[in-house]
Short mmCIF file of C-alpha atoms in Angstrom, two decimals:
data_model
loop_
_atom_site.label_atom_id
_atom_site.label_comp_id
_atom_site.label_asym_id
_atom_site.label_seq_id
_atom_site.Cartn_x
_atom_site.Cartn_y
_atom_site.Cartn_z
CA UNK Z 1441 84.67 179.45 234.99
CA UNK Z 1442 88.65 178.81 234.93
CA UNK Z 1443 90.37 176.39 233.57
CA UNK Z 1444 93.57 174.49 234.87
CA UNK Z 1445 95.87 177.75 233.38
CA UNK Z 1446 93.82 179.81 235.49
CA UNK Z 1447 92.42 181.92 232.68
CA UNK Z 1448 88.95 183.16 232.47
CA UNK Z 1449 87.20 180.58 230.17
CA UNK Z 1450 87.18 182.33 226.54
CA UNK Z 1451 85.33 181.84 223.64
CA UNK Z 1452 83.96 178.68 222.45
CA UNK Z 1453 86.71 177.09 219.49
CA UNK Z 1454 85.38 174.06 217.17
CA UNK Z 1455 88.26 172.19 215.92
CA UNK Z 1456 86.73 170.21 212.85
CA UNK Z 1457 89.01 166.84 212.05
CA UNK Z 1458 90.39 165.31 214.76
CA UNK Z 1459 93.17 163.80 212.85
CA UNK Z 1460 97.20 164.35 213.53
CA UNK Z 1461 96.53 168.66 212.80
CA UNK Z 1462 92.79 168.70 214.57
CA UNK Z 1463 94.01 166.90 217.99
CA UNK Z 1464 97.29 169.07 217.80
CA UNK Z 1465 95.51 172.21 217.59
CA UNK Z 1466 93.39 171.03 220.47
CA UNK Z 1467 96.24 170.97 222.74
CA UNK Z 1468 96.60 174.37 221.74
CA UNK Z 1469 93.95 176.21 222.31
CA UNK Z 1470 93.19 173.73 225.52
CA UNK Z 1471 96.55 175.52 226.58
CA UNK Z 1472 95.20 179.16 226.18
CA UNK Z 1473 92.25 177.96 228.06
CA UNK Z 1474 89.51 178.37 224.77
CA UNK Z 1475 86.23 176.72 225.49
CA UNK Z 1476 87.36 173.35 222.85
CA UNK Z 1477 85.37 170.74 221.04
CA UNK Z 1478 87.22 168.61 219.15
CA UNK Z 1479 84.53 166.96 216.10
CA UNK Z 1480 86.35 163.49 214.57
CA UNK Z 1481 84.33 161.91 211.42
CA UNK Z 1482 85.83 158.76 211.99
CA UNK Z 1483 84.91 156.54 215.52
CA UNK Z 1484 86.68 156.57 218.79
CA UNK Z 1485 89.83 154.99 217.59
CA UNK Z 1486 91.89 154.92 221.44
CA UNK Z 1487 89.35 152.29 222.05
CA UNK Z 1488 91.44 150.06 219.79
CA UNK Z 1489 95.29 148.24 221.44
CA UNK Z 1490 95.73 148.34 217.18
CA UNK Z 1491 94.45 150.61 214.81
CA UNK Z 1492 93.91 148.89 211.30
CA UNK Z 1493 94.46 150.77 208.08
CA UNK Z 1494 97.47 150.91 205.47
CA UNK Z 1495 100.75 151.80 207.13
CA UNK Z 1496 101.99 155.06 205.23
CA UNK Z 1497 105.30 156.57 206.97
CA UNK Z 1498 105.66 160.15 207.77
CA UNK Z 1499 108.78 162.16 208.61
CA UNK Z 1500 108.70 164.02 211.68
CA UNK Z 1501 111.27 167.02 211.48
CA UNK Z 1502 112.45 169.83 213.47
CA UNK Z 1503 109.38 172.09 212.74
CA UNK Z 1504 106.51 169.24 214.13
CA UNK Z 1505 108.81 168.47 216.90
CA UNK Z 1506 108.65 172.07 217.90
CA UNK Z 1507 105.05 172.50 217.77
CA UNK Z 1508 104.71 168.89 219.49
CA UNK Z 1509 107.18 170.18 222.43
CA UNK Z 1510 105.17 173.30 222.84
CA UNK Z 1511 102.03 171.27 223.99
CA UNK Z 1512 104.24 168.54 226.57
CA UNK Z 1513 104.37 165.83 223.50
CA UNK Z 1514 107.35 165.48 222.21
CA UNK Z 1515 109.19 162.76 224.05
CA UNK Z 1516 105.90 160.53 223.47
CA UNK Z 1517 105.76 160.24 220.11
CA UNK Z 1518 109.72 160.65 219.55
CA UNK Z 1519 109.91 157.69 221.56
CA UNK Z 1520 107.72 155.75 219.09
CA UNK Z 1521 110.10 156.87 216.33
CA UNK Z 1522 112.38 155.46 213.78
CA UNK Z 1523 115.76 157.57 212.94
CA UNK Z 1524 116.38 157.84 209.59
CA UNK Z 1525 120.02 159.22 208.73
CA UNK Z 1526 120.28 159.06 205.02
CA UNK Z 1527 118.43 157.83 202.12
CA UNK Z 1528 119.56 154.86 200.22
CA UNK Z 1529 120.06 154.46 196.53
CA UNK Z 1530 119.51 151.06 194.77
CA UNK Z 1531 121.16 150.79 190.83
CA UNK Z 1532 119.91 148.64 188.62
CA UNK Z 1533 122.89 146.21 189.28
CA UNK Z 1534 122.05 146.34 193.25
CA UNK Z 1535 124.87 148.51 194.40
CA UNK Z 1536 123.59 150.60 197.70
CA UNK Z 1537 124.74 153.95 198.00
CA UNK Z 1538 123.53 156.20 200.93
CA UNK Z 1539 123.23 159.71 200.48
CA UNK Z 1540 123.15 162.04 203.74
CA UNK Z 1541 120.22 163.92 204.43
CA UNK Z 1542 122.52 166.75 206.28
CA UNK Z 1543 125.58 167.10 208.83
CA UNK Z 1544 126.40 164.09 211.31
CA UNK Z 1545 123.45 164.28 214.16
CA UNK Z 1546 120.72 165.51 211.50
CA UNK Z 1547 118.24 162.90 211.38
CA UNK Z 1548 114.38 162.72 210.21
CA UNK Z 1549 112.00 160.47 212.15
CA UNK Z 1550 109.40 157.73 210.68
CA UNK Z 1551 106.05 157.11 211.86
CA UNK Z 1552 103.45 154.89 210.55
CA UNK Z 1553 100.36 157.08 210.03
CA UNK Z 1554 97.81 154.72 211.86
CA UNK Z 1555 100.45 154.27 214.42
CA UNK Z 1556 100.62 158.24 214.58
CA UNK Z 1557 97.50 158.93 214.64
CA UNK Z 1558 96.97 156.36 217.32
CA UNK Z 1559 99.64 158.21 219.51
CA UNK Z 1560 98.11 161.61 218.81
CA UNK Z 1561 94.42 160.56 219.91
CA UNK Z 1562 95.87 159.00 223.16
CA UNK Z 1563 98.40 161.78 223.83
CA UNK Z 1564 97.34 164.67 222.26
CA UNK Z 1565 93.48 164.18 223.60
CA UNK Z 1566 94.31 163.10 226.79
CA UNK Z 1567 96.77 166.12 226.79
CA UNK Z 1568 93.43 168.58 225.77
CA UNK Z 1569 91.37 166.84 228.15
CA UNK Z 1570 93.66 167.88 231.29
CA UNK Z 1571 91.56 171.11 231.03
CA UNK Z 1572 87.60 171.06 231.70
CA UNK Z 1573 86.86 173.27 228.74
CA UNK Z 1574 87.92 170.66 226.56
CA UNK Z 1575 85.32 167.84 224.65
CA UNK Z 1576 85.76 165.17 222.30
CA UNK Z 1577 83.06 164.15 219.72
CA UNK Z 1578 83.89 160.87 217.10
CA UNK Z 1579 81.61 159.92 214.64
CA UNK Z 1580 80.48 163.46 213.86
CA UNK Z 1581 80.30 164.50 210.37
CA UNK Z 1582 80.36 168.10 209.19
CA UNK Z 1583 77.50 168.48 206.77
CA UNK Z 1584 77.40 172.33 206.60
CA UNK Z 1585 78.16 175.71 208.59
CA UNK Z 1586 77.14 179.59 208.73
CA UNK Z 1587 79.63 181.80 207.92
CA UNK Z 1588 77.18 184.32 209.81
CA UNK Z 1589 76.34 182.16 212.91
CA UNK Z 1590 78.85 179.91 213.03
CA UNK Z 1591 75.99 177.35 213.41
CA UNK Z 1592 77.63 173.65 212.53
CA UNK Z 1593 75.19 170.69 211.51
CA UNK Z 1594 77.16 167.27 211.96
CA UNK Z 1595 75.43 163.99 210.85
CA UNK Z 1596 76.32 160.54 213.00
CA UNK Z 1597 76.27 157.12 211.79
CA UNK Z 1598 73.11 156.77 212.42
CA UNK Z 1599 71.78 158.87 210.50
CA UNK Z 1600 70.81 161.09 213.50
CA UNK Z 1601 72.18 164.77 213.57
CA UNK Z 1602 73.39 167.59 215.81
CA UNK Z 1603 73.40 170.87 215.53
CA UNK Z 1604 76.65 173.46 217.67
CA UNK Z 1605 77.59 176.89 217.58
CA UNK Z 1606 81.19 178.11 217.73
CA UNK Z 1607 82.93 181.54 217.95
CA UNK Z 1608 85.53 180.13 215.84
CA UNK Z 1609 85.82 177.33 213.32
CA UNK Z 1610 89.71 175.36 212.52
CA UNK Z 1611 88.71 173.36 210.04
CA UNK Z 1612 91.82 170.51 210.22
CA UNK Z 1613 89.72 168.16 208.09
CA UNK Z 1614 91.75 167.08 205.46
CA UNK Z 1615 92.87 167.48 201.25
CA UNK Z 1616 88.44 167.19 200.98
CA UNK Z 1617 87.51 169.25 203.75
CA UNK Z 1618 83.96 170.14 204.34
CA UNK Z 1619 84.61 173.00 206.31
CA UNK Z 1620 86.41 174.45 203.13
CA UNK Z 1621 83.04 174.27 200.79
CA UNK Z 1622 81.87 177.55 202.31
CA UNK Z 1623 84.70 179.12 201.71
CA UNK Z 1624 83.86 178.31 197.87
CA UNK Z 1625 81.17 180.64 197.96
CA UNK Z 1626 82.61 183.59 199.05
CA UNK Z 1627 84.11 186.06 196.83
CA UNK Z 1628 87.96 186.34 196.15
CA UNK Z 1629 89.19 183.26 197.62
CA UNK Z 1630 91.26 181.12 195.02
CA UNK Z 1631 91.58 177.43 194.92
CA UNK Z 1632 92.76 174.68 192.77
CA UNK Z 1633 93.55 171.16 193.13
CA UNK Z 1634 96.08 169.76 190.90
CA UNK Z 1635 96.22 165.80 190.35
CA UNK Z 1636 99.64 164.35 189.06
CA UNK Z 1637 99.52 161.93 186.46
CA UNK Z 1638 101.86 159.66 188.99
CA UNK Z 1639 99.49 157.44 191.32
CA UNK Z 1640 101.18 154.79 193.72
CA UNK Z 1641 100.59 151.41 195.15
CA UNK Z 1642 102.20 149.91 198.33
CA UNK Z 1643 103.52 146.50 198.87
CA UNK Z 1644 104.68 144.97 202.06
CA UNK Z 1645 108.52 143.07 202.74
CA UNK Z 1646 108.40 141.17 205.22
CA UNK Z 1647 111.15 140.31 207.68
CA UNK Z 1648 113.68 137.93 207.63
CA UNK Z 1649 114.27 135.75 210.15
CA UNK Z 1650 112.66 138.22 212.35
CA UNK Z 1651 114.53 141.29 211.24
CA UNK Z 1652 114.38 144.30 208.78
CA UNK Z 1653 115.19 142.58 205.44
CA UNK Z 1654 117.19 145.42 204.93
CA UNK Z 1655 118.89 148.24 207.20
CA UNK Z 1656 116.40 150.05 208.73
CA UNK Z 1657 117.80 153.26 209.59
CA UNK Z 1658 117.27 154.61 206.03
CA UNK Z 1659 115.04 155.72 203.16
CA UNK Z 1660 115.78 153.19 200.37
CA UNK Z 1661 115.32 154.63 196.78
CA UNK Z 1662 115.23 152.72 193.47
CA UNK Z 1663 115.02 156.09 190.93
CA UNK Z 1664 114.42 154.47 187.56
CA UNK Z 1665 114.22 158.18 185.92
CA UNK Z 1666 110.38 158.58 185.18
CA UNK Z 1667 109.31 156.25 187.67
CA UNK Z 1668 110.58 154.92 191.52
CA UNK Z 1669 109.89 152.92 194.15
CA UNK Z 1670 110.96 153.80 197.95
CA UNK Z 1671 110.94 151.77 201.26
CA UNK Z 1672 110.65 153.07 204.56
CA UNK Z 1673 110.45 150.63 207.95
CA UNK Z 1674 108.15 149.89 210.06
CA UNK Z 1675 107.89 149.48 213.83
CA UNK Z 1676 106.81 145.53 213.32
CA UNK Z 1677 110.44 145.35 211.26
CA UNK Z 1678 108.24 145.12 207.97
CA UNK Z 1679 108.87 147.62 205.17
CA UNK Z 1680 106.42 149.27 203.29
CA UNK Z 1681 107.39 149.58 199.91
CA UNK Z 1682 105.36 152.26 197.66
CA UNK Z 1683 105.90 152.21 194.01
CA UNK Z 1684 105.33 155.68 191.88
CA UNK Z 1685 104.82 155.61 188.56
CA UNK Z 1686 102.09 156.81 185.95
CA UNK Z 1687 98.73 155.66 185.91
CA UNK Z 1688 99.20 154.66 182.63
CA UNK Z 1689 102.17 152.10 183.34
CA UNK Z 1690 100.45 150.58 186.24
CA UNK Z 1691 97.06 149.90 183.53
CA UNK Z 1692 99.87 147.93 181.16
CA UNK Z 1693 100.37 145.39 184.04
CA UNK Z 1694 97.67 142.85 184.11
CA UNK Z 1695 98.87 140.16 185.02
CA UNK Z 1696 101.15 138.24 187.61
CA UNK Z 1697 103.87 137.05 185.23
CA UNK Z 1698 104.38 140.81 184.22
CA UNK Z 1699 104.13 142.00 188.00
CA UNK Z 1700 107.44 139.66 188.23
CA UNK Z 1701 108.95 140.37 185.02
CA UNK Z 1702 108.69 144.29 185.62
CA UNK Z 1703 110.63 143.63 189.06
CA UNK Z 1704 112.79 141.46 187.08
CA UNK Z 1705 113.56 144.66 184.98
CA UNK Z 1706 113.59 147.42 187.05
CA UNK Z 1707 113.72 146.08 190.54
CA UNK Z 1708 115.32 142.88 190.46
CA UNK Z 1709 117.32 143.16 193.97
CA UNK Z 1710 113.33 143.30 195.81
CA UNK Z 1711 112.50 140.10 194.46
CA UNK Z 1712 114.11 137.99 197.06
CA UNK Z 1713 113.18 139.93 199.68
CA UNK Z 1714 109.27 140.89 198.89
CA UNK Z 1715 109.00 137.39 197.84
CA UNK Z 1716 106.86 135.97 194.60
CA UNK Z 1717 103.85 135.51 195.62
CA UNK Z 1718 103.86 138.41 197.84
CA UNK Z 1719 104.72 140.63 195.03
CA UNK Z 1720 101.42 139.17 192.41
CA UNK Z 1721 99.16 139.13 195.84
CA UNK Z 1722 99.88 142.79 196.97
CA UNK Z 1723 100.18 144.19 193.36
CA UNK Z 1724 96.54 143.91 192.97
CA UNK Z 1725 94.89 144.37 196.14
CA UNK Z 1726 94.87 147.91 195.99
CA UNK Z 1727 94.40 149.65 192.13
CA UNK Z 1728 97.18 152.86 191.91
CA UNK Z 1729 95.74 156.08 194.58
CA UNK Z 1730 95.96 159.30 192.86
CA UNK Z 1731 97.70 161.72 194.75
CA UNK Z 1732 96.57 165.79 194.76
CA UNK Z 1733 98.03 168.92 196.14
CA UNK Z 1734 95.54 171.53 196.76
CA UNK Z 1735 96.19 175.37 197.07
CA UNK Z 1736 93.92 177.97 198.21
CA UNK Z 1737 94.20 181.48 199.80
CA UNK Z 1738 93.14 183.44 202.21
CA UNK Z 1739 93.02 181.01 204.59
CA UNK Z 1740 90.51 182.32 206.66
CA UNK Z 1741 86.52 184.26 206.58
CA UNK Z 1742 86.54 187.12 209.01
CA UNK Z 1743 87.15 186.05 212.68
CA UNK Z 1744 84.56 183.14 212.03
CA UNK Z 1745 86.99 180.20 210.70
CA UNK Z 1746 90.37 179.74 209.51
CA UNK Z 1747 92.00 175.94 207.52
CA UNK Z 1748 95.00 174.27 209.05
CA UNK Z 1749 96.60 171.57 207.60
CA UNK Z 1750 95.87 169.54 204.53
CA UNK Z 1751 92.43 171.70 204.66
CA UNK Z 1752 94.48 174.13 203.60
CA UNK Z 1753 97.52 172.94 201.66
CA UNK Z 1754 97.37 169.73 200.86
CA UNK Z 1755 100.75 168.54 199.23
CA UNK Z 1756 102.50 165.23 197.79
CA UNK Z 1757 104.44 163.23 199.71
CA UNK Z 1758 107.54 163.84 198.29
CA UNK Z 1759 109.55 166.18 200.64
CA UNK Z 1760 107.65 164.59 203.77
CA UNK Z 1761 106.77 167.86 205.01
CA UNK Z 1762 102.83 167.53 205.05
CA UNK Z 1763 102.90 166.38 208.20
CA UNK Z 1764 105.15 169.32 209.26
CA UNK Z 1765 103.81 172.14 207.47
CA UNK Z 1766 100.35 171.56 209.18
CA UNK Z 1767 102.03 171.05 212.65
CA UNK Z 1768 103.64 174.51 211.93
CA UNK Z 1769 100.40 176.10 211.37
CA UNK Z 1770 99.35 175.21 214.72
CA UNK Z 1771 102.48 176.70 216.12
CA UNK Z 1772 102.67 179.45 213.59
CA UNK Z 1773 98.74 180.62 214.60
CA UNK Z 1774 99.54 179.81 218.22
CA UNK Z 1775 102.77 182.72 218.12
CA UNK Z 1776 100.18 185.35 216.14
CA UNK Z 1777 97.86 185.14 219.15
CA UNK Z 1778 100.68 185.96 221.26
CA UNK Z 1779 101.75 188.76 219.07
CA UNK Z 1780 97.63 190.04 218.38
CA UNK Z 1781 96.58 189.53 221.89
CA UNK Z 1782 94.16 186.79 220.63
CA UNK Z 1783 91.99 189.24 218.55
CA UNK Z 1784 90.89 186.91 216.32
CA UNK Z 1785 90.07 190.11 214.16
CA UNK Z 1786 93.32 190.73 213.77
CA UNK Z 1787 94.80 186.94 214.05
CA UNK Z 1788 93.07 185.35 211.24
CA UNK Z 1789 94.10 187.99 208.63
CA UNK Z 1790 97.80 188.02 209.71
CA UNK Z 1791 97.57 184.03 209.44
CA UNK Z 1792 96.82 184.17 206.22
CA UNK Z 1793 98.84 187.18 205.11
CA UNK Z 1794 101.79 184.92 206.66
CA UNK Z 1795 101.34 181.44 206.24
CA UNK Z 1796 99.99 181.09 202.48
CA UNK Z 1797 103.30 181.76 200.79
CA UNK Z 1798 105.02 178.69 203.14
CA UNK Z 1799 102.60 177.07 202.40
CA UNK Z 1800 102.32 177.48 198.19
CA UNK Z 1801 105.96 176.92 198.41
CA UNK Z 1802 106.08 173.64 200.21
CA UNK Z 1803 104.02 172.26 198.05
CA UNK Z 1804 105.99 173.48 194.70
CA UNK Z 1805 108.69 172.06 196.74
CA UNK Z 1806 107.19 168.84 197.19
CA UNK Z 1807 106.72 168.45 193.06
CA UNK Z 1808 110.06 169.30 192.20
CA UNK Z 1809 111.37 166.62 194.93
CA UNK Z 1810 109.82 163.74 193.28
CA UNK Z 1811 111.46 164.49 190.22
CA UNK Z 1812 115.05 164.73 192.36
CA UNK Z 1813 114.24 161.67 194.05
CA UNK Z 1814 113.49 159.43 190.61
CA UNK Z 1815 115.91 160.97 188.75
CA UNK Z 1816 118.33 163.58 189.67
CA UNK Z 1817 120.09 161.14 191.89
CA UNK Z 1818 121.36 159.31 189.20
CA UNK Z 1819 123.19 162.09 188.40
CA UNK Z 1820 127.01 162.55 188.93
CA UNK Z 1821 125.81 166.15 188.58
CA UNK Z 1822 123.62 165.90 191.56
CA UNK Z 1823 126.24 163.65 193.98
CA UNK Z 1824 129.05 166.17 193.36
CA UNK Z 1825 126.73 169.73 193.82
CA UNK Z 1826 125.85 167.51 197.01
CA UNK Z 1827 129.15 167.12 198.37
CA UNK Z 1828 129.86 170.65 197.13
CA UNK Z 1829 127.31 172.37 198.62
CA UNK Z 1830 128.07 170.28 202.23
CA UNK Z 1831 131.49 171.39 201.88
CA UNK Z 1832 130.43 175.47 201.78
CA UNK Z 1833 127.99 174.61 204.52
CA UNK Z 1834 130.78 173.51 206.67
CA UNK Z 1835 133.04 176.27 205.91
CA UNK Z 1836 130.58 179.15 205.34
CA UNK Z 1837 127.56 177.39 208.00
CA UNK Z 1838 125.70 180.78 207.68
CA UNK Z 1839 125.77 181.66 204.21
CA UNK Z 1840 125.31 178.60 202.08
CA UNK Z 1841 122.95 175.92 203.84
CA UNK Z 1842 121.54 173.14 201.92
CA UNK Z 1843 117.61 173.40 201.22
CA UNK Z 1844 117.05 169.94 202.47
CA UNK Z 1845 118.47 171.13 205.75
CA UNK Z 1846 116.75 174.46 205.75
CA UNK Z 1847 113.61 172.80 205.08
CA UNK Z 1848 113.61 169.50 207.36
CA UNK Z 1849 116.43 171.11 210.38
CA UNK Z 1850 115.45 174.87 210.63
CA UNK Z 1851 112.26 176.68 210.95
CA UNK Z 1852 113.18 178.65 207.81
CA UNK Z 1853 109.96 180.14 206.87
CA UNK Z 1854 109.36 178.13 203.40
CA UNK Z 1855 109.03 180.27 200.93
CA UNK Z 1856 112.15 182.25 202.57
CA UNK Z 1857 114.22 178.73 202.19
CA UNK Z 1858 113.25 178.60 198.12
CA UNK Z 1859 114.50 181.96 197.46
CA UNK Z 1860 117.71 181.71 199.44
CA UNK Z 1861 118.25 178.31 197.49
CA UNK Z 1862 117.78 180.42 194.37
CA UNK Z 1863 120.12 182.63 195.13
CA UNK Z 1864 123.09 180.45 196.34
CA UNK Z 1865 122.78 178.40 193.21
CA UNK Z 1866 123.53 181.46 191.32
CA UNK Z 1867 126.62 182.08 193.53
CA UNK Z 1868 127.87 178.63 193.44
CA UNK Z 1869 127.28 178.32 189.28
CA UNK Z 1870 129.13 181.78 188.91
CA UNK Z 1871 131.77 180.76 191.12
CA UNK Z 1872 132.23 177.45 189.38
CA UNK Z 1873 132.23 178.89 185.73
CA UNK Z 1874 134.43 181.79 186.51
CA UNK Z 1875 137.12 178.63 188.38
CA UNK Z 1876 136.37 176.86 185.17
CA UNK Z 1877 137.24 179.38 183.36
CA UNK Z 1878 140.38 180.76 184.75
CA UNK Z 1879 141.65 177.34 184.76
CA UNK Z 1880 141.13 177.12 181.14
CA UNK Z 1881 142.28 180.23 180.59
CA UNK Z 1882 145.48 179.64 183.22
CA UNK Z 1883 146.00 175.90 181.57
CA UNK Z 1884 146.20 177.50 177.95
CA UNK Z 1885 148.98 180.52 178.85
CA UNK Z 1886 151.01 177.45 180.36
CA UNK Z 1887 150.71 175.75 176.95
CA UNK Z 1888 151.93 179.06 175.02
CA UNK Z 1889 154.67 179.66 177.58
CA UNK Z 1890 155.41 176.13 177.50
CA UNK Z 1891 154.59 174.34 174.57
CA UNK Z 1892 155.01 169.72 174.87
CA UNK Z 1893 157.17 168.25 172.92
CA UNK Z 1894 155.11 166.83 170.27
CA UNK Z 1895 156.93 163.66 169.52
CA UNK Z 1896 156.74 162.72 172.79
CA UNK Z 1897 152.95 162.64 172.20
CA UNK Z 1898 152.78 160.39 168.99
CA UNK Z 1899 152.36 156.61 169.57
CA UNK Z 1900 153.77 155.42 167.01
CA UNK Z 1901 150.79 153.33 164.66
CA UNK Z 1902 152.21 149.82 165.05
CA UNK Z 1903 152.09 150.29 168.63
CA UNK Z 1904 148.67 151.43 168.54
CA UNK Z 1905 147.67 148.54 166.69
CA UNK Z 1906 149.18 146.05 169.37
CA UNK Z 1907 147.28 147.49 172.05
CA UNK Z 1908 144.12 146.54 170.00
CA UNK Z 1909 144.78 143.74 169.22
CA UNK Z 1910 145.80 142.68 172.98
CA UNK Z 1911 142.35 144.05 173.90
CA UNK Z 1912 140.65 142.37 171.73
CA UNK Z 1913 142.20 138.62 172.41
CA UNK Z 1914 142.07 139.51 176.24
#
């Protein structure tokens, strides 16, 4: 049997999770012309005009637009998209200031995750399902699998069950994946999850006279220090506003009037435009979702399965690269087969061997973000080693580069990007203490060599006085 590349069909591939990573990875092996099955928990969802479900943005950068162009994609979702160019920083007092996420032309783009999903199923899919060795299952729940057979049992809705073979297991399923409990039994694989003690709560602003209450082209940031809140818009011109903070704040609030009077506090320039009652309503609807990154390693059990995605490294939202990091696996797996021949003998250990550092890193990446985002911003430190480290860029494009833009512009392998951030904030301290320090140095020999006139430096007491007392009256 062939398939539409004109291969010989190849070994049969279950793809488990047929989320944004499973019906990605799909497309891939559909391309290579893998005997595919595709096994979603959740129903048929292109079956729906509107998918229902909370609206949480994602960032789509260069690395997921790679890996979406390599499979036909791109342009379709792209065209859903929302540019971002900057985020924007809310004070206390309601001054706006944006803050460039890289050079002129270097922009993110937003996606609603139902929305995403929605144009994944109907793209991606239908992109897998060009090829006759492709099949789509909903509603079919992994219960368990053999690491020796690759049998698969999946339970349906109704209670009924089905039983598959496979020559080789992705299991795309997600931060809980139950492809990843075998891989708990076997001996020298590592794994932790790691729960922050920050959970978060969305609330919706509505527009205004229908349009965005606010511009739309940015990520707006209200960093309060130990806490935030962010806004990101949507394609209906709504925002959706997601307050972090610890659990143990959120439990203080129990009531309306102190929903309103926190705002009042900390927020005060959302009040108008999230509204009142809006604000009590959506407050509690939803108690605070915990939020987990998960890190494991190897990423794969002989030539039998290998994790992708959030299966594998799941991470917190705060660099927006979750999204992106599992779309690079795909594309990252997809050049090892090239290089390997697709021996999956060979594949699946060089996977791991390659993609677990990225993949660690983006998600201590992620962590330290959240603490840049609620707090470092604040800092005149921060703005100027911004600007400052723009500035190199510009002059030296090849030697100092931003980490923002190696990790959202470039495919800089992760964990690559961390150290070379390392290492240029070395240079750029050094350089700035050693033109500290000759200035000081310089600036004191003029002094020597040319000592004031100290006179001319005295103001007189009586004057001093005056001016006080002018201040004080004015």
């Amino acid at each position: 049997m062939e398939g539409s590349t004109g291969r010989v069909a190849k070994k049969k591939v279950a793809v488990v999770g047929g989320g944004l990573v499973g019906a990605l990875n799909a497309c891939f092996f559909a391309k290579r012309g893998f005997d595919v099955e595709v096994f979603e928990t959740r129903e048929d969802i292109r079956l729906a005009k509107i998918v229902k479900g909370r609206s949480i943005n994602l960032a789509l950068s260069h690395r997921g637009r790679q890996a979406l162009k390599h499979v036909g994609i791109e342009e379709k979702i792209v065209s859903k998209g929302i540019p971002m160019h900057a985020r924007m920083i809310h004070s206390l007092t309601g001054k706006q200031s944006p803050i460039p996420y890289g050079k002129k032309g270097q922009v993110s783009l937003l996606y609603i995750l139902t929305l995403l999903n929605f144009f994944l199923y109907n793209f991606g899919a239908a992109e897998a399902e060009t090829y006759p060795n492709t099949k789509l299952n909903f509603d079919h729940k992994l219960q368990d699998w053999s690491v020796e057979t690759g049998l698969m049992t999946f339970v349906r809705s109704d209670g009924s069950k089905k039983q598959t073979t496979a020559d080789l297991i992705v299991g795309c399923d997600g931060a809980f994946s139950a492809t990843r409990k075998q891989f708990l039994r076997q001996t020298r694989f590592n794994y932790s999850q790691t729960y922050i003690p920050h959970g978060y709560m969305e609330l919706t602003m509505l527009p205004i006279n229908g349009e965005f209450a606010m511009r739309p082209n940015y990520l707006h940031i209200w960093p309060r220090n130990t806490f935030m809140m962010i806004a990101l818009p949507n394609l209906d011109k709504t925002f959706t506003c997601t307050l972090f903070m610890p659990f143990d704040e959120f439990e203080k609030i129990t009531t309306g009037d102190q929903v309103i009077e926190f705002f009042q506090k900390y927020f005060p320039d959302t009040i108008p435009l999230i509204g009142v009652d809006t604000l009590k309503r959506d407050y509690f609807r939803l108690p605070a979702q915990a939020m987990v990154s998960v890190k494991c390693s190897p990423y794969h059990i002989g030539d039998k399965c290998v994790l992708m995605g959030d299966a594998a490294h799941a991470v917190v939202p705060f660099y927006g690269q979750g999204m992106n990091a599992g779309f690079e696996d795909c594309n990252v797996f997809d050049e090892i087969m090239d290089q390997f021949s697709e021996d999956l003998s060979a594949v699946l250990p060089e996977y791991s061997r390659v993609r677990v550092p990225d993949d660690h890193a983006i998600a201590d990446l992620a962590m330290y973000n959240y603490v840049e985002m609620r707090a470092h911003v604040n800092s005149r430190w921060f703005l100027f080693r911004k600007y400052l480290d723009n500035l190199l860029h510009f002059l030296m494009p090849k030697t100092i580069i931003p980490l923002y833009t190696m990790v959202t512009f470039t495919r800089t392998r992760y964990h690559e990007a961390v150290a070379h951030w390392h290492w240029q904030n070395k240079v750029i301290h050094r350089g700035l203490l050693l033109s500290t320090t000759g200035a000081v140095l310089g600036g004191s020999y003029l002094l020597i060599k040319n000592p004031p006139n100290v006179n001319k430096l005295i103001i007189p007491a009586e004057k001093v006085w005056n001016r006080l007392m002018a201040l004080r009256t004015s």
